[in-house]
Amino acid sequence: MRHFSAVCATLFASIILSPAQTYTPPTSGRTDINLDPGWKFIQQNVSGAHAPSFDDSSWTNINLPHTWDIADGQSYPPSNYYTGISWYRVHFTPNTSFANSHFFLKFDGAFRVTDVYLNGNFLGEHQGGFAAFVFDVTPYLNIGGDNVLAVEVNNSINANVPPLAADFTFWGGIYRDVHLLVTSPVQISPIAWGSPGVYLKTTSVSASSANLQITTVVSNSTSTAQNVVVRTVVTDANTNVVTALTNNVLLAASSVSNVVASTVVSNPHLWNGRLDPYLYQTFVELQNSTGVVDMVAQSLGFRWFSVDPTNGFFLNGQHYDLHGVNMHQDWLNCGWALTDAQRDTNIVFLKDIGATFLRLSHYEHNDYTYQLADKDGICVWSEVPLI
């Protein structure tokens, strides 16, 4: 049985490097395979649909992202659009070059309760319509052979899963992307709440300095202990190295550990909204004796803010006018099943009207939306879906 240990690994070295030194990210060591094309779909509950041998030839051919009842669901107020169980199935074949790798299925979002089966094996149930979720599928995958992924999605009202009621449509379906992640058996774990496994925390931010803590969730999926190096490189927007931090870690067999490194960044270039949305980049490399076996990159901004009941919002000590819109994640004739290109267009519209602020109603949006807001300097109000 795998176990989790909250290990704050000893910081082995902290090296402040010349800003003239540029950084070229290594090959990440992982492969992200998009599984959106070629699905079969039926808008009803079907007995035995999880079985690999089930005959789905009469089902509808679709690609992800997908939602159902577009015409009924986008009327206002919403008419009696379908709420209930639907099924999705897809076949895929991992390349034999991935032998001795580790495999994860990642769903960026499905609404509302999702049961997932691979080759007839029940992987688990995710409750909640907006967060990403991940399953470790290594024991169940046929490398070089046919694999059948079957997914039951239920968008019925569920008293245990918010939102419970609202004035907008609860679009059922696998309405965001699905990925097969291929990694080394020792990897930066994607299991933790569907996150990248790298957590960046900034504190005591000012124009003169900022504290930065990087927590990396590292998983050893092998049956033996492993010596690894977690190397974190922070660069400025021009790929100049700002700082590099190194942790030497001994990972127990079949374990997951938090590896923590901390530093102070002097004179940080502040993220300053639409005026100057400056972002650093953070690259976390996982190395063993053979080299880099995994790598995750995350953008990073330094800023501080406050709110005064009389004088309003302040960003980095200066008054900053917040004006903008409230935005759902749906489009006409698409429901919630958007592409990144459509999310790009949303941000273009926001910039065209001069928005500095975006309220993301009324739930967690696709991660790419937050990345775009960071990059383009838009302050975000993010909500939980309890309406």
mmCIF file of N, CA and C in Angstrom, residues 130-220:
data_model
loop_
_atom_site.group_PDB
_atom_site.id
_atom_site.type_symbol
_atom_site.label_atom_id
_atom_site.label_comp_id
_atom_site.label_asym_id
_atom_site.label_seq_id
_atom_site.Cartn_x
_atom_site.Cartn_y
_atom_site.Cartn_z
ATOM 1 N N PHE A 130 -16.745 20.898 -11.538
ATOM 2 C CA PHE A 130 -15.894 21.976 -12.047
ATOM 3 C C PHE A 130 -14.401 21.772 -11.847
ATOM 4 N N ALA A 131 -13.997 20.921 -10.930
ATOM 5 C CA ALA A 131 -12.580 20.713 -10.668
ATOM 6 C C ALA A 131 -12.045 19.565 -11.520
ATOM 7 N N ALA A 132 -10.756 19.635 -11.838
ATOM 8 C CA ALA A 132 -10.096 18.527 -12.511
ATOM 9 C C ALA A 132 -9.935 17.358 -11.544
ATOM 10 N N PHE A 133 -9.826 16.145 -12.112
ATOM 11 C CA PHE A 133 -9.595 14.965 -11.282
ATOM 12 C C PHE A 133 -8.768 13.966 -12.082
ATOM 13 N N VAL A 134 -8.006 13.156 -11.330
ATOM 14 C CA VAL A 134 -6.995 12.287 -11.932
ATOM 15 C C VAL A 134 -7.059 10.904 -11.302
ATOM 16 N N PHE A 135 -6.850 9.881 -12.135
ATOM 17 C CA PHE A 135 -6.746 8.503 -11.664
ATOM 18 C C PHE A 135 -5.415 7.904 -12.117
ATOM 19 N N ASP A 136 -4.789 7.143 -11.227
ATOM 20 C CA ASP A 136 -3.612 6.357 -11.585
ATOM 21 C C ASP A 136 -4.119 5.081 -12.253
ATOM 22 N N VAL A 137 -3.783 4.893 -13.538
ATOM 23 C CA VAL A 137 -4.335 3.767 -14.294
ATOM 24 C C VAL A 137 -3.266 2.751 -14.685
ATOM 25 N N THR A 138 -2.079 2.894 -14.141
ATOM 26 C CA THR A 138 -0.972 2.022 -14.530
ATOM 27 C C THR A 138 -1.309 0.531 -14.417
ATOM 28 N N PRO A 139 -1.952 0.070 -13.339
ATOM 29 C CA PRO A 139 -2.196 -1.377 -13.231
ATOM 30 C C PRO A 139 -3.193 -1.924 -14.246
ATOM 31 N N TYR A 140 -3.971 -1.045 -14.884
ATOM 32 C CA TYR A 140 -5.084 -1.508 -15.710
ATOM 33 C C TYR A 140 -4.864 -1.296 -17.209
ATOM 34 N N LEU A 141 -3.727 -0.700 -17.590
ATOM 35 C CA LEU A 141 -3.510 -0.284 -18.965
ATOM 36 C C LEU A 141 -2.851 -1.386 -19.786
ATOM 37 N N ASN A 142 -3.309 -1.568 -21.015
ATOM 38 C CA ASN A 142 -2.688 -2.484 -21.972
ATOM 39 C C ASN A 142 -1.776 -1.667 -22.887
ATOM 40 N N ILE A 143 -0.480 -1.712 -22.647
ATOM 41 C CA ILE A 143 0.461 -0.939 -23.461
ATOM 42 C C ILE A 143 0.644 -1.641 -24.801
ATOM 43 N N GLY A 144 0.432 -0.893 -25.875
ATOM 44 C CA GLY A 144 0.521 -1.462 -27.210
ATOM 45 C C GLY A 144 -0.729 -2.193 -27.657
ATOM 46 N N GLY A 145 -1.727 -2.296 -26.787
ATOM 47 C CA GLY A 145 -2.976 -2.981 -27.119
ATOM 48 C C GLY A 145 -4.169 -2.061 -26.975
ATOM 49 N N ASP A 146 -5.343 -2.594 -27.244
ATOM 50 C CA ASP A 146 -6.575 -1.819 -27.180
ATOM 51 C C ASP A 146 -6.991 -1.589 -25.731
ATOM 52 N N ASN A 147 -7.421 -0.374 -25.447
ATOM 53 C CA ASN A 147 -7.961 -0.012 -24.142
ATOM 54 C C ASN A 147 -9.319 0.649 -24.331
ATOM 55 N N VAL A 148 -10.230 0.334 -23.435
ATOM 56 C CA VAL A 148 -11.581 0.890 -23.503
ATOM 57 C C VAL A 148 -11.835 1.718 -22.255
ATOM 58 N N LEU A 149 -12.053 3.006 -22.483
ATOM 59 C CA LEU A 149 -12.388 3.926 -21.399
ATOM 60 C C LEU A 149 -13.882 4.191 -21.463
ATOM 61 N N ALA A 150 -14.603 3.858 -20.394
ATOM 62 C CA ALA A 150 -16.053 4.056 -20.323
ATOM 63 C C ALA A 150 -16.365 4.978 -19.158
ATOM 64 N N VAL A 151 -17.207 5.982 -19.420
ATOM 65 C CA VAL A 151 -17.469 7.022 -18.422
ATOM 66 C C VAL A 151 -18.970 7.252 -18.314
ATOM 67 N N GLU A 152 -19.473 7.115 -17.089
ATOM 68 C CA GLU A 152 -20.873 7.439 -16.795
ATOM 69 C C GLU A 152 -20.928 8.816 -16.146
ATOM 70 N N VAL A 153 -21.720 9.721 -16.725
ATOM 71 C CA VAL A 153 -21.840 11.083 -16.207
ATOM 72 C C VAL A 153 -23.306 11.337 -15.864
ATOM 73 N N ASN A 154 -23.534 11.925 -14.695
ATOM 74 C CA ASN A 154 -24.886 12.172 -14.209
ATOM 75 C C ASN A 154 -24.998 13.624 -13.768
ATOM 76 N N ASN A 155 -25.846 14.413 -14.437
ATOM 77 C CA ASN A 155 -26.010 15.827 -14.067
ATOM 78 C C ASN A 155 -27.293 16.083 -13.292
ATOM 79 N N SER A 156 -27.858 15.032 -12.679
ATOM 80 C CA SER A 156 -29.045 15.209 -11.850
ATOM 81 C C SER A 156 -28.728 16.033 -10.613
ATOM 82 N N ILE A 157 -29.738 16.717 -10.082
ATOM 83 C CA ILE A 157 -29.575 17.433 -8.821
ATOM 84 C C ILE A 157 -29.188 16.443 -7.734
ATOM 85 N N ASN A 158 -28.158 16.801 -6.978
ATOM 86 C CA ASN A 158 -27.635 15.936 -5.931
ATOM 87 C C ASN A 158 -27.419 16.792 -4.700
ATOM 88 N N ALA A 159 -28.114 16.477 -3.624
ATOM 89 C CA ALA A 159 -28.079 17.311 -2.419
ATOM 90 C C ALA A 159 -26.701 17.370 -1.793
ATOM 91 N N ASN A 160 -25.797 16.453 -2.173
ATOM 92 C CA ASN A 160 -24.452 16.428 -1.604
ATOM 93 C C ASN A 160 -23.413 17.118 -2.479
ATOM 94 N N VAL A 161 -23.827 17.573 -3.662
ATOM 95 C CA VAL A 161 -22.867 18.116 -4.625
ATOM 96 C C VAL A 161 -23.373 19.461 -5.138
ATOM 97 N N PRO A 162 -22.750 20.571 -4.713
ATOM 98 C CA PRO A 162 -23.176 21.874 -5.211
ATOM 99 C C PRO A 162 -22.783 22.057 -6.678
ATOM 100 N N PRO A 163 -23.495 22.990 -7.375
ATOM 101 C CA PRO A 163 -24.591 23.848 -6.912
ATOM 102 C C PRO A 163 -25.897 23.077 -6.790
ATOM 103 N N LEU A 164 -26.712 23.505 -5.832
ATOM 104 C CA LEU A 164 -27.977 22.829 -5.569
ATOM 105 C C LEU A 164 -29.108 23.401 -6.403
ATOM 106 N N ALA A 165 -29.080 24.705 -6.643
ATOM 107 C CA ALA A 165 -30.097 25.365 -7.460
ATOM 108 C C ALA A 165 -29.512 26.679 -7.941
ATOM 109 N N ALA A 166 -29.911 27.114 -9.120
ATOM 110 C CA ALA A 166 -29.396 28.373 -9.656
ATOM 111 C C ALA A 166 -30.227 28.764 -10.868
ATOM 112 N N ASP A 167 -29.969 29.977 -11.385
ATOM 113 C CA ASP A 167 -30.711 30.460 -12.550
ATOM 114 C C ASP A 167 -29.915 30.241 -13.834
ATOM 115 N N PHE A 168 -29.092 29.192 -13.866
ATOM 116 C CA PHE A 168 -28.371 28.852 -15.086
ATOM 117 C C PHE A 168 -28.388 27.339 -15.267
ATOM 118 N N THR A 169 -28.118 26.910 -16.491
ATOM 119 C CA THR A 169 -28.189 25.498 -16.850
ATOM 120 C C THR A 169 -26.995 24.725 -16.293
ATOM 121 N N PHE A 170 -27.280 23.551 -15.765
ATOM 122 C CA PHE A 170 -26.228 22.640 -15.314
ATOM 123 C C PHE A 170 -25.959 21.649 -16.456
ATOM 124 N N TRP A 171 -25.048 22.047 -17.338
ATOM 125 C CA TRP A 171 -24.785 21.258 -18.531
ATOM 126 C C TRP A 171 -24.138 19.936 -18.169
ATOM 127 N N GLY A 172 -24.756 18.814 -18.545
ATOM 128 C CA GLY A 172 -24.159 17.514 -18.306
ATOM 129 C C GLY A 172 -23.120 17.178 -19.356
ATOM 130 N N GLY A 173 -22.167 16.323 -18.980
ATOM 131 C CA GLY A 173 -21.241 15.835 -19.981
ATOM 132 C C GLY A 173 -19.783 15.975 -19.594
ATOM 133 N N ILE A 174 -18.927 15.409 -20.421
ATOM 134 C CA ILE A 174 -17.473 15.601 -20.297
ATOM 135 C C ILE A 174 -17.161 16.850 -21.112
ATOM 136 N N TYR A 175 -17.283 17.996 -20.470
ATOM 137 C CA TYR A 175 -17.285 19.259 -21.213
ATOM 138 C C TYR A 175 -15.909 19.943 -21.242
ATOM 139 N N ARG A 176 -14.910 19.292 -20.668
ATOM 140 C CA ARG A 176 -13.528 19.747 -20.804
ATOM 141 C C ARG A 176 -12.666 18.580 -21.288
ATOM 142 N N ASP A 177 -11.392 18.843 -21.528
ATOM 143 C CA ASP A 177 -10.510 17.858 -22.147
ATOM 144 C C ASP A 177 -10.227 16.671 -21.231
ATOM 145 N N VAL A 178 -9.861 15.555 -21.862
ATOM 146 C CA VAL A 178 -9.388 14.357 -21.164
ATOM 147 C C VAL A 178 -7.984 14.045 -21.675
ATOM 148 N N HIS A 179 -7.086 13.704 -20.759
ATOM 149 C CA HIS A 179 -5.678 13.464 -21.092
ATOM 150 C C HIS A 179 -5.227 12.109 -20.558
ATOM 151 N N LEU A 180 -4.302 11.492 -21.283
ATOM 152 C CA LEU A 180 -3.501 10.400 -20.752
ATOM 153 C C LEU A 180 -2.112 10.965 -20.488
ATOM 154 N N LEU A 181 -1.726 11.019 -19.217
ATOM 155 C CA LEU A 181 -0.413 11.523 -18.836
ATOM 156 C C LEU A 181 0.539 10.345 -18.675
ATOM 157 N N VAL A 182 1.667 10.412 -19.361
ATOM 158 C CA VAL A 182 2.680 9.361 -19.298
ATOM 159 C C VAL A 182 3.908 9.943 -18.610
ATOM 160 N N THR A 183 4.328 9.335 -17.498
ATOM 161 C CA THR A 183 5.440 9.862 -16.711
ATOM 162 C C THR A 183 6.414 8.744 -16.349
ATOM 163 N N SER A 184 7.510 9.168 -15.762
ATOM 164 C CA SER A 184 8.423 8.220 -15.140
ATOM 165 C C SER A 184 7.739 7.592 -13.922
ATOM 166 N N PRO A 185 8.164 6.381 -13.509
ATOM 167 C CA PRO A 185 7.619 5.799 -12.269
ATOM 168 C C PRO A 185 7.891 6.663 -11.038
ATOM 169 N N VAL A 186 8.899 7.520 -11.089
ATOM 170 C CA VAL A 186 9.105 8.544 -10.060
ATOM 171 C C VAL A 186 8.770 9.874 -10.715
ATOM 172 N N GLN A 187 7.763 10.562 -10.182
ATOM 173 C CA GLN A 187 7.241 11.724 -10.897
ATOM 174 C C GLN A 187 6.744 12.802 -9.939
ATOM 175 N N ILE A 188 6.579 14.014 -10.496
ATOM 176 C CA ILE A 188 5.842 15.076 -9.810
ATOM 177 C C ILE A 188 4.376 14.721 -9.935
ATOM 178 N N SER A 189 3.725 14.493 -8.817
ATOM 179 C CA SER A 189 2.432 13.817 -8.830
ATOM 180 C C SER A 189 1.303 14.717 -9.321
ATOM 181 N N PRO A 190 0.498 14.235 -10.290
ATOM 182 C CA PRO A 190 -0.701 14.963 -10.699
ATOM 183 C C PRO A 190 -1.947 14.551 -9.918
ATOM 184 N N ILE A 191 -1.778 13.642 -8.965
ATOM 185 C CA ILE A 191 -2.938 13.090 -8.255
ATOM 186 C C ILE A 191 -3.576 14.104 -7.304
ATOM 187 N N ALA A 192 -2.771 15.018 -6.741
ATOM 188 C CA ALA A 192 -3.268 15.910 -5.695
ATOM 189 C C ALA A 192 -4.285 16.895 -6.256
ATOM 190 N N TRP A 193 -5.563 16.532 -6.171
ATOM 191 C CA TRP A 193 -6.664 17.399 -6.585
ATOM 192 C C TRP A 193 -6.563 17.815 -8.057
ATOM 193 N N GLY A 194 -5.927 16.988 -8.875
ATOM 194 C CA GLY A 194 -5.799 17.314 -10.283
ATOM 195 C C GLY A 194 -4.898 18.500 -10.558
ATOM 196 N N SER A 195 -4.070 18.864 -9.594
ATOM 197 C CA SER A 195 -3.187 20.021 -9.735
ATOM 198 C C SER A 195 -1.906 19.606 -10.447
ATOM 199 N N PRO A 196 -1.062 20.564 -10.847
ATOM 200 C CA PRO A 196 0.233 20.195 -11.444
ATOM 201 C C PRO A 196 1.209 19.566 -10.463
ATOM 202 N N GLY A 197 0.889 19.602 -9.165
ATOM 203 C CA GLY A 197 1.797 19.039 -8.171
ATOM 204 C C GLY A 197 2.870 19.997 -7.712
ATOM 205 N N VAL A 198 2.787 21.257 -8.140
ATOM 206 C CA VAL A 198 3.725 22.299 -7.717
ATOM 207 C C VAL A 198 2.918 23.455 -7.158
ATOM 208 N N TYR A 199 3.221 23.854 -5.925
ATOM 209 C CA TYR A 199 2.483 24.911 -5.245
ATOM 210 C C TYR A 199 3.437 26.074 -4.953
ATOM 211 N N LEU A 200 3.101 27.253 -5.436
ATOM 212 C CA LEU A 200 3.920 28.439 -5.250
ATOM 213 C C LEU A 200 3.215 29.370 -4.262
ATOM 214 N N LYS A 201 3.906 29.741 -3.202
ATOM 215 C CA LYS A 201 3.330 30.609 -2.174
ATOM 216 C C LYS A 201 4.228 31.818 -1.980
ATOM 217 N N THR A 202 3.667 33.007 -2.195
ATOM 218 C CA THR A 202 4.418 34.240 -1.993
ATOM 219 C C THR A 202 3.906 34.934 -0.737
ATOM 220 N N THR A 203 4.823 35.432 0.081
ATOM 221 C CA THR A 203 4.468 36.160 1.297
ATOM 222 C C THR A 203 5.407 37.343 1.458
ATOM 223 N N SER A 204 4.967 38.307 2.286
ATOM 224 C CA SER A 204 5.777 39.490 2.599
ATOM 225 C C SER A 204 6.292 40.163 1.327
ATOM 226 N N VAL A 205 5.390 40.329 0.364
ATOM 227 C CA VAL A 205 5.788 40.915 -0.915
ATOM 228 C C VAL A 205 5.854 42.432 -0.789
ATOM 229 N N SER A 206 6.937 43.009 -1.296
ATOM 230 C CA SER A 206 7.097 44.456 -1.370
ATOM 231 C C SER A 206 7.928 44.766 -2.602
ATOM 232 N N ALA A 207 8.159 46.034 -2.856
ATOM 233 C CA ALA A 207 8.988 46.411 -4.000
ATOM 234 C C ALA A 207 10.446 46.021 -3.788
ATOM 235 N N SER A 208 10.840 45.802 -2.547
ATOM 236 C CA SER A 208 12.245 45.499 -2.265
ATOM 237 C C SER A 208 12.537 44.012 -2.139
ATOM 238 N N SER A 209 11.534 43.200 -1.752
ATOM 239 C CA SER A 209 11.787 41.765 -1.601
ATOM 240 C C SER A 209 10.466 41.001 -1.540
ATOM 241 N N ALA A 210 10.571 39.688 -1.721
ATOM 242 C CA ALA A 210 9.404 38.817 -1.600
ATOM 243 C C ALA A 210 9.871 37.439 -1.180
ATOM 244 N N ASN A 211 9.148 36.837 -0.258
ATOM 245 C CA ASN A 211 9.421 35.459 0.139
ATOM 246 C C ASN A 211 8.691 34.514 -0.814
ATOM 247 N N LEU A 212 9.380 33.466 -1.223
ATOM 248 C CA LEU A 212 8.800 32.479 -2.117
ATOM 249 C C LEU A 212 9.023 31.090 -1.553
ATOM 250 N N GLN A 213 7.933 30.325 -1.434
ATOM 251 C CA GLN A 213 8.011 28.928 -1.014
ATOM 252 C C GLN A 213 7.466 28.052 -2.135
ATOM 253 N N ILE A 214 8.232 27.042 -2.520
ATOM 254 C CA ILE A 214 7.829 26.115 -3.567
ATOM 255 C C ILE A 214 7.653 24.739 -2.950
ATOM 256 N N THR A 215 6.445 24.200 -3.011
ATOM 257 C CA THR A 215 6.173 22.851 -2.528
ATOM 258 C C THR A 215 5.910 21.954 -3.723
ATOM 259 N N THR A 216 6.677 20.887 -3.838
ATOM 260 C CA THR A 216 6.538 19.943 -4.944
ATOM 261 C C THR A 216 6.115 18.591 -4.383
ATOM 262 N N VAL A 217 5.029 18.039 -4.922
ATOM 263 C CA VAL A 217 4.540 16.733 -4.496
ATOM 264 C C VAL A 217 5.213 15.676 -5.373
ATOM 265 N N VAL A 218 6.091 14.891 -4.761
ATOM 266 C CA VAL A 218 6.889 13.910 -5.500
ATOM 267 C C VAL A 218 6.429 12.508 -5.112
ATOM 268 N N SER A 219 6.189 11.691 -6.128
ATOM 269 C CA SER A 219 5.703 10.327 -5.905
ATOM 270 C C SER A 219 6.722 9.311 -6.383
ATOM 271 N N ASN A 220 7.003 8.341 -5.547
ATOM 272 C CA ASN A 220 7.831 7.198 -5.922
ATOM 273 C C ASN A 220 6.906 5.991 -6.059
#
